[in-house]
Coordinates of C-alpha atoms in Angstrom, one line a residue:
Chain A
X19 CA 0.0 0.0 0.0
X20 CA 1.5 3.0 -0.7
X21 CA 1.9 6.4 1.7
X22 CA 2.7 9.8 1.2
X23 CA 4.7 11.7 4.5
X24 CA 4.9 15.1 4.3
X25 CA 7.8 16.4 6.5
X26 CA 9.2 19.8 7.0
X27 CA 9.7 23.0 9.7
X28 CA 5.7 24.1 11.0
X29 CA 7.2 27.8 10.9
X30 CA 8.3 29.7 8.8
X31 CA 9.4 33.8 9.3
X32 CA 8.2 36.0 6.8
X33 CA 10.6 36.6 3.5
X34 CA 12.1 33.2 4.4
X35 CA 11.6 30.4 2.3
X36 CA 9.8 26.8 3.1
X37 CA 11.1 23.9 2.6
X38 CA 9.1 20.7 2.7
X39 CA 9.5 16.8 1.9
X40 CA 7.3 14.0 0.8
X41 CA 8.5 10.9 1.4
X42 CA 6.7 7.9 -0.7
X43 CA 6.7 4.3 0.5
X44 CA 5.5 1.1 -0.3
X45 CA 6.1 2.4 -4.4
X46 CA 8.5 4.1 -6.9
X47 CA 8.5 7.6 -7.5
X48 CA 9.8 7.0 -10.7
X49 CA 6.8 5.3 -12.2
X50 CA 5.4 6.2 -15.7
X51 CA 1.8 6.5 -15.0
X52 CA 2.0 9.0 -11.6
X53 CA 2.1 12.6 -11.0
X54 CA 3.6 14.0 -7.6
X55 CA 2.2 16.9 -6.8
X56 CA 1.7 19.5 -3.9
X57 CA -1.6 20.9 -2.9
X58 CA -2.8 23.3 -0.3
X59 CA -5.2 24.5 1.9
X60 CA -5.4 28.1 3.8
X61 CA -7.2 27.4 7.0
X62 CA -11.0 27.8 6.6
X63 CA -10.6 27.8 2.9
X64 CA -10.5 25.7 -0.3
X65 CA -8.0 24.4 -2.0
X66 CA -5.2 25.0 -4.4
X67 CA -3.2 22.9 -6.6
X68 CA 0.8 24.2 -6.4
X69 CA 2.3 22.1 -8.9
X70 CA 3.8 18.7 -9.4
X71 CA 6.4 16.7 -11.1
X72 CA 6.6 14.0 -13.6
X73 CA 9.1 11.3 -13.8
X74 CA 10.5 12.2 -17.0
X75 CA 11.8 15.5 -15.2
X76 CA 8.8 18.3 -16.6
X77 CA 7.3 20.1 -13.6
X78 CA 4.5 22.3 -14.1
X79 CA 3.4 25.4 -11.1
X80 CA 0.4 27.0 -10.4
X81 CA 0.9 30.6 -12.6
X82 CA -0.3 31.9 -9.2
X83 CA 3.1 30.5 -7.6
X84 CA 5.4 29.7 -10.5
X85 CA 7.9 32.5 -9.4
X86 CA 8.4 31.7 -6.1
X87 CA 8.1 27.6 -6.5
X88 CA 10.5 24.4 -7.1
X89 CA 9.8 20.9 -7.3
X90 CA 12.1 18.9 -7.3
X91 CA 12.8 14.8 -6.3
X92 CA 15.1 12.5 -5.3
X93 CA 14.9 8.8 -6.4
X94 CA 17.4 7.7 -4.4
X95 CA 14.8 8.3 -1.4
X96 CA 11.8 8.0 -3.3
X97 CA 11.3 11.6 -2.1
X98 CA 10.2 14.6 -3.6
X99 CA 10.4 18.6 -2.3
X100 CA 8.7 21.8 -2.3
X101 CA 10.6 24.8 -2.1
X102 CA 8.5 28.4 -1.8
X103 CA 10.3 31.4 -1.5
X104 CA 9.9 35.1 0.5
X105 CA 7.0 33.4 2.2
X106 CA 4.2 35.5 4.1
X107 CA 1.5 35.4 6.1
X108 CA -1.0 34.3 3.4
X109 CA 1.1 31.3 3.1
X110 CA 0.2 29.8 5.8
X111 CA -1.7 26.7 4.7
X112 CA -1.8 23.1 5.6
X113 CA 0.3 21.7 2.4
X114 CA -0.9 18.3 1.3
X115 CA 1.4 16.2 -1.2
X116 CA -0.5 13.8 -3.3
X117 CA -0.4 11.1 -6.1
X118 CA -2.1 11.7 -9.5
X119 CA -3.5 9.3 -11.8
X120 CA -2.0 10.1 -15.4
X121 CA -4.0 10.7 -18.3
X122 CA -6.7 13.4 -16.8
X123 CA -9.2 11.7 -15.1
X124 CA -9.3 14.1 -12.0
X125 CA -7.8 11.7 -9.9
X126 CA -5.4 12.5 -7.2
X127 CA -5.9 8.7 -5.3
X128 CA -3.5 9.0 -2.9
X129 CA -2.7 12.0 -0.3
X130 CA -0.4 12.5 2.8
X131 CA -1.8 13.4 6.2
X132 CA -1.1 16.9 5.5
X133 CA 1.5 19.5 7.8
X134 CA 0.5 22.7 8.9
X135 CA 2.8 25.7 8.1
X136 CA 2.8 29.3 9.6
X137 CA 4.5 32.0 8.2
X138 CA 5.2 34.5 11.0
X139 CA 7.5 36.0 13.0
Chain B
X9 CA -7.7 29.1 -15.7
X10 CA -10.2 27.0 -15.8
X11 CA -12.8 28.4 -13.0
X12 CA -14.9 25.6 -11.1
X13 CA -18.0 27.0 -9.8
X14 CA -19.8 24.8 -6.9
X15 CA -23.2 24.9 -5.9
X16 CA -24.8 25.0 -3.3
X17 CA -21.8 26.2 -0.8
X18 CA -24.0 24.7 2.0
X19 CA -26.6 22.0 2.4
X20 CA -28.2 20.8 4.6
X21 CA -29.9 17.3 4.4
X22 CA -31.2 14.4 7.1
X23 CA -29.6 11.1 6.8
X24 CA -31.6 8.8 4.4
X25 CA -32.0 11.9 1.8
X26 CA -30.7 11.6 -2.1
X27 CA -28.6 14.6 -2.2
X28 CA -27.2 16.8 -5.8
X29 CA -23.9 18.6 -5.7
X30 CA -23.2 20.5 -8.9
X31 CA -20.1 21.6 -10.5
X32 CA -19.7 23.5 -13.5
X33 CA -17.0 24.7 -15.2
X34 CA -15.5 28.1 -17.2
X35 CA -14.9 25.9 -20.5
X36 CA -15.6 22.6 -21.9
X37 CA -13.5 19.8 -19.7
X38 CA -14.3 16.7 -21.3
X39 CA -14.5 14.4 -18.3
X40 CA -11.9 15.3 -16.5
X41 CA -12.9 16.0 -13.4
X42 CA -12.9 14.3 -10.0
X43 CA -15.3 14.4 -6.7
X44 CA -13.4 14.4 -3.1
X45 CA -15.2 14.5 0.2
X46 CA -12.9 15.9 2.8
X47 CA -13.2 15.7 6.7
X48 CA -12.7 18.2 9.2
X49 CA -8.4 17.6 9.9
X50 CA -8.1 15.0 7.3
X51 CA -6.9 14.9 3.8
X52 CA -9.7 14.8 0.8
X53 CA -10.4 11.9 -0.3
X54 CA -11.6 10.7 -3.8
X55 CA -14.8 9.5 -4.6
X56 CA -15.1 9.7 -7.8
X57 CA -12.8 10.3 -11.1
X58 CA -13.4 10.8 -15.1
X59 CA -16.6 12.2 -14.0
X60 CA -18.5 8.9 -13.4
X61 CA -15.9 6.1 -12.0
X62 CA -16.3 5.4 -8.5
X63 CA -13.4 4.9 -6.9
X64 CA -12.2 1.5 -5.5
X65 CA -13.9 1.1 -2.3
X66 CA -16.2 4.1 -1.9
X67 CA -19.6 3.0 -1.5
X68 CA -22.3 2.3 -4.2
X69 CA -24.5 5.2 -2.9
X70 CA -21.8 7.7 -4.6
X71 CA -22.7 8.5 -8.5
X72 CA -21.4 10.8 -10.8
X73 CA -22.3 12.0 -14.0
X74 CA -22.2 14.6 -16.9
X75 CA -19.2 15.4 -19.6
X76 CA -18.0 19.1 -21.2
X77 CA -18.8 22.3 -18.1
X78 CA -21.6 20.2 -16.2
X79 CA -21.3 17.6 -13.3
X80 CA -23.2 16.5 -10.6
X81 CA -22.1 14.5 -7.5
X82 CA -25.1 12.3 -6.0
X83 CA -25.8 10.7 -3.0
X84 CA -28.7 8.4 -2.8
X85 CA -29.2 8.0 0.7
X86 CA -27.4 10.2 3.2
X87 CA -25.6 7.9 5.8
X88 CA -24.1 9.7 9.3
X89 CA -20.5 9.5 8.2
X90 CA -21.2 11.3 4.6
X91 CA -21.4 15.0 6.4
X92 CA -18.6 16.4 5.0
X93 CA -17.6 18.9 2.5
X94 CA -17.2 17.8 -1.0
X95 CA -14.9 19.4 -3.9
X96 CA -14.7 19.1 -7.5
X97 CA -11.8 19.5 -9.5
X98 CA -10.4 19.4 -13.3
X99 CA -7.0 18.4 -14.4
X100 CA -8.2 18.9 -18.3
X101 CA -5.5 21.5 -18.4
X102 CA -3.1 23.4 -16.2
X103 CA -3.4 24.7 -13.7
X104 CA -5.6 21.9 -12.0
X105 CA -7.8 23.8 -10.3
X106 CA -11.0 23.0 -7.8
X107 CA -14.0 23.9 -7.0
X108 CA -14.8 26.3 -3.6
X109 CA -16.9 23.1 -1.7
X110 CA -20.2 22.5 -0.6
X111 CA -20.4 22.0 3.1
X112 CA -23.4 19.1 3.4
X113 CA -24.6 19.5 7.2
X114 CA -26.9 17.7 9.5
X115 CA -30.5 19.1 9.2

């Protein structure tokens, strides 16, 4: 069965950058038909989709993001990363990573637990 | 972007009720869209995926239908652990982007 752990600092100061892991077990990261991507969640609110990374190397960001954002992965520990740049306060979101079927069927089927991040001083 | 508009943004329904959630999009999406329910401190979870599959182990009582900027999510018969909110998203195109939720409460 496979998991998704998202690991990473809870806070963050304002212009800093955050930093945060997903580490995938029980599968490879390096499998054809998946999407990794990062998703979050602003407390009280919906959510929004960040970006994600594809095996072959291609990442795509949210336009909303793309300057400040890099995703990048390890396959030597089945990890991949989310970096964010001159955070601030209206970052602070619970960031999800999460599994996506390939081929555009709306299906992210697998999710970590989720870790809270503040931006603040 | 593709905008996903959600309605209603709150329901309330009694258990045993058949229950509609719509989801329309800014442009035609094929089928490309997915239905989550998500839990207060918990990650969503997917329900349903190419607008009509249901998802391996989600319960029969979850439907889904419609192709091109109109979905709906149905329940047929509200059970205690479905009050939740529910989200719909697209990944016809990037960004992936979701709907805002509907909230479905206890009546």
């Amino acid at each position: 069965q496979l998991q998704l752990q998202e690991s990473g600092p809870g806070l963050v100061k304002p212009s800093e950058t955050l930093s945060l892991t997903c580490t995938v077990s029980g599968g490879s990261i390096t499998s054809s038909t998946y999407y990794w991507d990062w998703i979050r969640q602003s407390p009280g609110k919906g959510l929004e989709w960040i970006g994600n990374f594809y095996y072959s190397g291609t990442s795509y960001y949210n336009p909303s993001l793309e300057s400040r954002v890099t995703i990048s992965v390890d396959t030597s520990k089945n990890q991949f990363s989310l970096k964010m740049t001159s955070v601030t306060a209206t970052d602070t979101a619970v960031y999800y990573c999460a599994r996506r079927v390939g081929g555009s069927i709306g299906a992210f089927d697998i999710w970590g637990q989720g870790t809270m991040v503040i931006v603040s001083s | 972007a593709i905008q996903m508009t959600q309605s209603p943004s709150s329901l309330s329904a009694s258990v045993g009720d058949r229950v509609t959630i719509t989801c329309r999009a800014s442009q035609g999406i094929r089928n490309d869209l997915g239905w989550y329910q998500q839990k207060p401190g918990k990650a969503p979870k997917l329900l349903i995926y190419a607008a009509s599959s249901l998802e391996s182990g989600v319960p029969s009582r979850f439907s889904g239908s419609g192709s091109g900027t109109d979905f709906t999510l149905t329940i047929s018969s509200l059970q205690p652990e479905d009050f939740a909110t529910y989200y719909c998203l697209q990944d016809y195109n990037y960004p992936v982007t979701f709907g805002q939720g509907t909230k479905l409460e206890i009546k």
